[in-house]
């Protein structure tokens, strides 16, 4: 892949909120900083994999290098994650000879220095407690292993102290509850409020974090468009099968006699949103949130003739794995809307609903197996054969 082909491929990627879009490629950027490095790392492997006549070992080397970069950024490591890092390094060193064999241009890497906006502040701040002080606890011979052992012991003691504090609190609460069983419930509640620790600001923050943890999807309070008919939405978003797919959904939920395309317009109206924010848990700690992702579902306009719509992973099976892609499919979100019924509908479960929160998506082909050189999945849109693209 030449420089021009690389620039064209990168610039043709769709714009994603909170991600850098290289609309004019990467060769025109005069001041290359660490931020540009990070943004390019997100797409480089996939961009190169889509090129023609890419050397197999080059792809393996670049993929292993990127695997290493992302793995070492984990907050903590265990034997399994360290094994991933060693495997990535092994593949990198095994395939790096390909650059010499193919006659790649020679560069003296140290002359480039480090990219701007990369900071060593975190490393410098931790150098004293994690290196200098630990070194004094060793016999100054083979000190690396001894320093790691001291760190491990400190971590185990900290975990034990946290567990002991938790067990003590539970024991005190249980003992108090047992001692109050002989009294009336109202008196028990008053005494528990007096004797047990009172909520603090930290508990309020914890409650907020629990709410955010349970709520991974965020929408604006006010919709982008309100009280539209499905016919109007179909026209604005160029979705000819929206009404028929909505009827299919209602038949699945409530039975075949619920609605038909003819009188669906009199049954409900819809509010529409053009974006959705997803806050997923951190890959290592479910109590922490990773970077928020904004999913756009904008209709066709002058700037985006086919709309500005992003893709998501959708659960396609109740047996979907928590890790990997098995049981999932890639879909493009074309519409985010809420149906408002005139009255309420009775679902098959017996409950009644006056609104339904829905998303209209268009599917990609199911991922079958990972590409051997990049360990990524390749998907494509189904063939149309001249017909409008269908969704659900």
Coordinates of N, CA and C in Angstrom, one line a residue, residues 54-197:
X54 N -0.7 -6.8 0.7 CA 0.0 -6.5 2.0 C 0.7 -7.8 2.4
X55 N 2.0 -7.7 2.7 CA 2.8 -8.8 3.1 C 2.2 -9.4 4.4
X56 N 2.1 -10.7 4.4 CA 1.5 -11.4 5.6 C 2.2 -11.2 6.9
X57 N 3.6 -11.2 6.8 CA 4.4 -11.0 8.0 C 4.3 -9.6 8.5
X58 N 4.2 -8.6 7.5 CA 4.1 -7.2 7.9 C 2.8 -7.0 8.7
X59 N 1.7 -7.6 8.3 CA 0.4 -7.5 9.0 C 0.6 -8.1 10.4
X60 N 1.2 -9.3 10.5 CA 1.4 -9.9 11.8 C 2.2 -9.1 12.7
X61 N 3.2 -8.5 12.2 CA 4.1 -7.6 13.0 C 3.4 -6.4 13.5
X62 N 2.7 -5.7 12.6 CA 2.0 -4.5 13.0 C 0.9 -4.8 14.0
X63 N 0.2 -5.9 13.8 CA -0.9 -6.3 14.8 C -0.3 -6.7 16.1
X64 N 0.8 -7.4 16.2 CA 1.4 -7.8 17.4 C 1.9 -6.5 18.2
X65 N 2.5 -5.6 17.4 CA 3.0 -4.3 18.0 C 1.8 -3.5 18.7
X66 N 0.7 -3.5 18.0 CA -0.5 -2.8 18.5 C -1.1 -3.5 19.7
X67 N -1.1 -4.9 19.6 CA -1.6 -5.6 20.8 C -0.7 -5.3 22.0
X68 N 0.6 -5.2 21.8 CA 1.5 -4.9 23.0 C 1.2 -3.5 23.5
X69 N 1.0 -2.5 22.6 CA 0.7 -1.2 23.1 C -0.5 -1.1 24.0
X70 N -1.6 -1.8 23.6 CA -2.8 -1.7 24.3 C -2.8 -2.6 25.6
X71 N -2.1 -3.7 25.5 CA -2.0 -4.6 26.7 C -1.3 -3.9 27.9
X72 N -0.2 -3.3 27.6 CA 0.6 -2.7 28.6 C 0.0 -1.5 29.3
X73 N -1.1 -1.0 28.8 CA -1.9 0.1 29.4 C -2.9 -0.4 30.4
X74 N -3.0 -1.7 30.6 CA -3.9 -2.2 31.7 C -3.5 -1.6 33.0
X75 N -4.5 -1.4 33.9 CA -4.2 -0.9 35.2 C -3.4 -1.8 36.1
X76 N -3.7 -3.1 35.9 CA -3.0 -4.2 36.7 C -2.8 -5.4 35.8
X77 N -2.0 -6.3 36.2 CA -1.7 -7.5 35.4 C -1.6 -8.7 36.2
X78 N -2.0 -9.8 35.6 CA -1.8 -11.1 36.3 C -1.1 -12.0 35.3
X79 N -1.0 -13.3 35.7 CA -0.2 -14.2 34.8 C -0.8 -14.3 33.4
X80 N -2.2 -14.2 33.3 CA -2.8 -14.4 32.0 C -2.5 -13.2 31.1
X81 N -2.6 -12.0 31.6 CA -2.4 -10.8 30.8 C -0.9 -10.7 30.5
X82 N 0.0 -11.0 31.4 CA 1.4 -11.0 31.1 C 1.7 -12.0 30.0
X83 N 1.0 -13.2 30.0 CA 1.2 -14.1 28.9 C 0.8 -13.5 27.6
X84 N -0.3 -12.7 27.5 CA -0.7 -12.0 26.3 C 0.4 -11.1 25.8
X85 N 1.0 -10.4 26.8 CA 2.1 -9.4 26.4 C 3.3 -10.2 25.8
X86 N 3.7 -11.3 26.5 CA 4.8 -12.1 26.0 C 4.6 -12.7 24.6
X87 N 3.3 -13.1 24.4 CA 3.0 -13.6 23.1 C 3.1 -12.6 22.0
X88 N 2.6 -11.4 22.3 CA 2.6 -10.3 21.3 C 4.1 -9.9 21.0
X89 N 4.9 -9.9 22.0 CA 6.4 -9.6 21.8 C 7.0 -10.7 21.0
X90 N 6.7 -11.9 21.3 CA 7.3 -13.0 20.6 C 6.9 -13.0 19.1
X91 N 5.7 -12.6 18.8 CA 5.3 -12.5 17.3 C 6.0 -11.3 16.7
X92 N 6.1 -10.2 17.4 CA 6.8 -9.0 16.9 C 8.2 -9.4 16.5
X93 N 9.0 -10.0 17.4 CA 10.4 -10.3 17.2 C 10.5 -11.4 16.1
X94 N 9.6 -12.2 16.0 CA 9.6 -13.3 15.0 C 9.5 -12.8 13.6
X95 N 8.7 -11.7 13.5 CA 8.4 -11.2 12.1 C 9.0 -9.9 11.8
X96 N 9.8 -9.3 12.6 CA 10.4 -8.0 12.4 C 11.4 -8.0 11.2
X97 N 12.0 -9.2 10.9 CA 13.0 -9.3 9.9 C 12.4 -9.0 8.5
X98 N 11.1 -9.0 8.4 CA 10.4 -8.8 7.1 C 10.7 -7.4 6.6
X99 N 10.9 -6.4 7.4 CA 11.2 -5.1 6.9 C 12.6 -5.0 6.2
X100 N 13.5 -5.8 6.7 CA 14.8 -5.8 6.1 C 14.8 -6.6 4.8
X101 N 14.1 -7.7 4.8 CA 14.0 -8.6 3.7 C 13.2 -7.9 2.5
X102 N 12.3 -7.1 2.8 CA 11.5 -6.4 1.7 C 12.1 -5.1 1.3
X103 N 13.2 -4.7 1.9 CA 13.9 -3.5 1.5 C 13.3 -2.2 1.9
X104 N 12.7 -2.2 3.1 CA 12.0 -1.0 3.6 C 13.1 0.0 3.9
X105 N 12.7 1.3 3.8 CA 13.6 2.4 4.0 C 14.2 2.4 5.4
X106 N 15.5 2.5 5.5 CA 16.2 2.5 6.8 C 16.0 3.8 7.5
X107 N 15.7 3.8 8.8 CA 15.5 5.0 9.6 C 16.3 4.7 10.9
X108 N 16.8 5.8 11.4 CA 17.5 5.7 12.7 C 16.5 6.2 13.8
X109 N 15.8 5.3 14.4 CA 14.6 5.6 15.2 C 15.0 6.5 16.4
X110 N 16.1 6.4 17.1 CA 16.4 7.3 18.2 C 16.4 8.7 17.8
X111 N 16.7 9.1 16.5 CA 16.8 10.4 16.1 C 15.4 11.1 16.2
X112 N 14.3 10.3 16.1 CA 13.0 10.9 16.1 C 12.6 11.3 17.5
X113 N 13.2 10.7 18.5 CA 12.8 11.1 19.9 C 11.4 10.6 20.2
X114 N 10.8 11.1 21.3 CA 9.4 10.7 21.6 C 8.5 11.8 21.1
X115 N 7.2 11.3 20.8 CA 6.2 12.2 20.3 C 5.9 13.3 21.3
X116 N 5.5 14.5 20.9 CA 5.1 15.5 21.7 C 3.8 15.1 22.5
X117 N 3.6 15.7 23.6 CA 2.4 15.5 24.5 C 2.4 14.2 25.1
X118 N 3.5 13.4 25.1 CA 3.6 12.2 25.9 C 4.3 12.6 27.2
X119 N 3.7 12.2 28.3 CA 4.3 12.7 29.6 C 4.8 11.5 30.4
X120 N 5.9 11.8 31.1 CA 6.5 10.8 32.0 C 6.2 11.1 33.5
X121 N 5.2 12.0 33.7 CA 4.9 12.4 35.1 C 4.5 11.3 36.0
X122 N 3.6 10.4 35.4 CA 3.1 9.3 36.2 C 4.2 8.3 36.6
X123 N 5.1 8.1 35.7 CA 6.3 7.2 36.0 C 7.2 7.8 37.0
X124 N 7.5 9.1 36.9 CA 8.3 9.8 37.8 C 7.7 9.9 39.2
X125 N 6.4 10.1 39.3 CA 5.7 10.2 40.6 C 5.8 8.8 41.3
X126 N 5.7 7.7 40.6 CA 5.7 6.4 41.2 C 7.1 5.8 41.4
X127 N 8.1 6.5 40.9 CA 9.5 6.0 40.9 C 10.0 5.8 42.4
X128 N 9.7 6.8 43.2 CA 10.2 6.7 44.6 C 9.5 5.6 45.4
X129 N 8.2 5.5 45.5 CA 7.6 4.4 46.3 C 7.7 3.1 45.7
X130 N 7.8 3.0 44.3 CA 7.8 1.7 43.7 C 9.2 1.2 43.3
X131 N 10.2 2.0 43.4 CA 11.5 1.6 43.0 C 12.5 2.0 44.1
X132 N 12.7 3.2 44.4 CA 13.8 3.6 45.3 C 13.6 3.0 46.7
X133 N 12.4 3.2 47.3 CA 12.1 2.6 48.6 C 12.1 1.1 48.7
X134 N 11.6 0.5 47.6 CA 11.6 -1.0 47.6 C 13.1 -1.5 47.5
X135 N 13.9 -0.8 46.8 CA 15.3 -1.3 46.6 C 16.0 -1.4 48.0
X136 N 15.7 -0.5 48.9 CA 16.3 -0.5 50.2 C 15.9 -1.8 51.0
X137 N 14.8 -2.5 50.6 CA 14.4 -3.7 51.3 C 15.1 -5.0 50.7
X138 N 15.9 -4.8 49.8 CA 16.6 -6.0 49.1 C 18.0 -6.1 49.6
X139 N 18.7 -7.2 49.2 CA 20.1 -7.3 49.4 C 21.0 -6.8 48.3
X140 N 20.3 -6.1 47.4 CA 21.0 -5.4 46.2 C 21.6 -6.4 45.2
X141 N 21.1 -7.7 45.3 CA 21.5 -8.7 44.3 C 20.2 -9.4 43.8
X142 N 20.1 -9.4 42.5 CA 18.8 -9.9 41.9 C 17.6 -9.2 42.5
X143 N 17.7 -7.9 42.6 CA 16.8 -7.1 43.3 C 15.4 -7.0 42.7
X144 N 15.3 -7.3 41.3 CA 14.0 -7.1 40.7 C 13.0 -8.1 41.3
X145 N 13.4 -9.3 41.4 CA 12.4 -10.3 41.9 C 12.0 -10.0 43.4
X146 N 13.0 -9.5 44.2 CA 12.7 -9.2 45.6 C 11.8 -8.0 45.7
X147 N 12.0 -7.0 44.8 CA 11.1 -5.8 44.8 C 9.7 -6.2 44.4
X148 N 9.5 -7.1 43.5 CA 8.2 -7.5 43.1 C 7.5 -8.3 44.2
X149 N 8.4 -9.1 45.0 CA 7.8 -9.8 46.1 C 7.3 -8.9 47.2
X150 N 8.1 -7.8 47.5 CA 7.7 -6.8 48.5 C 6.3 -6.2 48.1
X151 N 6.3 -5.8 46.8 CA 5.0 -5.2 46.3 C 3.8 -6.1 46.4
X152 N 4.1 -7.4 46.1 CA 3.0 -8.4 46.2 C 2.5 -8.5 47.7
X153 N 3.5 -8.5 48.6 CA 3.1 -8.6 50.0 C 2.3 -7.4 50.5
X154 N 2.7 -6.2 50.1 CA 2.0 -5.0 50.5 C 0.6 -5.0 49.9
X155 N 0.4 -5.5 48.7 CA -0.9 -5.6 48.1 C -1.8 -6.6 48.8
X156 N -1.2 -7.7 49.2 CA -2.0 -8.7 49.9 C -2.4 -8.2 51.3
X157 N -1.5 -7.5 52.0 CA -1.9 -6.9 53.3 C -3.0 -5.9 53.1
X158 N -2.9 -5.1 52.1 CA -4.0 -4.1 51.9 C -5.3 -4.7 51.6
X159 N -5.3 -5.8 50.8 CA -6.6 -6.5 50.5 C -7.1 -7.1 51.8
X160 N -6.2 -7.7 52.6 CA -6.7 -8.3 53.9 C -7.3 -7.2 54.8
X161 N -6.6 -6.1 54.9 CA -7.2 -5.0 55.8 C -8.6 -4.6 55.3
X162 N -8.7 -4.5 54.0 CA -10.1 -4.1 53.4 C -11.1 -5.2 53.8
X163 N -10.7 -6.4 53.6 CA -11.6 -7.5 53.9 C -12.0 -7.5 55.4
X164 N -11.0 -7.3 56.3 CA -11.2 -7.3 57.7 C -12.1 -6.2 58.1
X165 N -11.9 -5.0 57.5 CA -12.8 -3.9 57.8 C -14.3 -4.2 57.4
X166 N -14.4 -4.8 56.2 CA -15.7 -5.1 55.7 C -16.4 -6.2 56.6
X167 N -15.6 -7.2 57.0 CA -16.2 -8.3 57.9 C -16.6 -7.7 59.3
X168 N -15.8 -6.8 59.8 CA -16.1 -6.2 61.1 C -17.4 -5.4 61.0
X169 N -17.6 -4.6 59.9 CA -18.8 -3.8 59.8 C -20.0 -4.7 59.7
X170 N -19.9 -5.8 58.9 CA -21.0 -6.7 58.8 C -21.3 -7.4 60.1
X171 N -20.3 -7.8 60.9 CA -20.5 -8.4 62.2 C -21.2 -7.4 63.1
X172 N -20.8 -6.2 63.2 CA -21.4 -5.2 64.1 C -22.9 -5.0 63.7
X173 N -23.1 -4.9 62.4 CA -24.5 -4.7 62.0 C -25.4 -5.9 62.4
X174 N -24.9 -7.1 62.1 CA -25.6 -8.3 62.4 C -25.9 -8.4 63.9
X175 N -24.8 -8.2 64.7 CA -25.0 -8.2 66.2 C -26.0 -7.2 66.7
X176 N -26.0 -6.0 66.2 CA -27.0 -5.0 66.6 C -28.4 -5.4 66.2
X177 N -28.6 -6.0 65.0 CA -29.9 -6.4 64.6 C -30.4 -7.5 65.5
X178 N -29.6 -8.5 65.8 CA -30.0 -9.6 66.7 C -30.4 -9.0 68.1
X179 N -29.7 -8.1 68.6 CA -30.0 -7.6 70.0 C -31.2 -6.7 70.0
X180 N -31.7 -6.3 68.8 CA -32.9 -5.4 68.8 C -34.2 -6.2 68.4
X181 N -34.0 -7.5 68.2 CA -35.2 -8.3 67.7 C -36.3 -8.3 68.7
X182 N -36.0 -8.1 70.0 CA -37.1 -8.2 71.0 C -37.9 -6.9 71.1
X183 N -37.5 -5.9 70.4 CA -38.2 -4.6 70.4 C -39.1 -4.4 69.2
X184 N -40.0 -3.4 69.2 CA -40.9 -3.2 68.1 C -40.1 -2.7 66.9
X185 N -40.6 -2.9 65.7 CA -39.9 -2.5 64.5 C -39.5 -1.0 64.4
X186 N -40.5 -0.2 64.9 CA -40.2 1.3 64.8 C -39.0 1.6 65.7
X187 N -38.9 1.0 66.9 CA -37.8 1.3 67.8 C -36.5 0.7 67.2
X188 N -36.6 -0.4 66.5 CA -35.4 -1.0 65.9 C -34.8 0.0 64.9
X189 N -35.7 0.6 64.0 CA -35.2 1.5 63.0 C -34.6 2.7 63.6
X190 N -35.2 3.3 64.7 CA -34.6 4.4 65.3 C -33.3 4.1 65.9
X191 N -33.1 3.0 66.6 CA -31.8 2.7 67.2 C -30.8 2.4 66.1
X192 N -31.2 1.8 65.0 CA -30.2 1.5 64.0 C -29.7 2.8 63.4
X193 N -30.5 3.8 63.2 CA -30.1 5.1 62.7 C -29.1 5.8 63.7
X194 N -29.3 5.6 65.0 CA -28.5 6.2 66.0 C -27.1 5.5 66.1
X195 N -27.2 4.1 66.2 CA -26.0 3.4 66.5 C -25.1 3.0 65.2
X196 N -25.8 2.9 64.1 CA -25.0 2.5 62.9 C -24.4 3.8 62.3
X197 N -23.3 3.7 61.5 CA -22.7 4.8 60.9 C -23.7 5.6 60.0

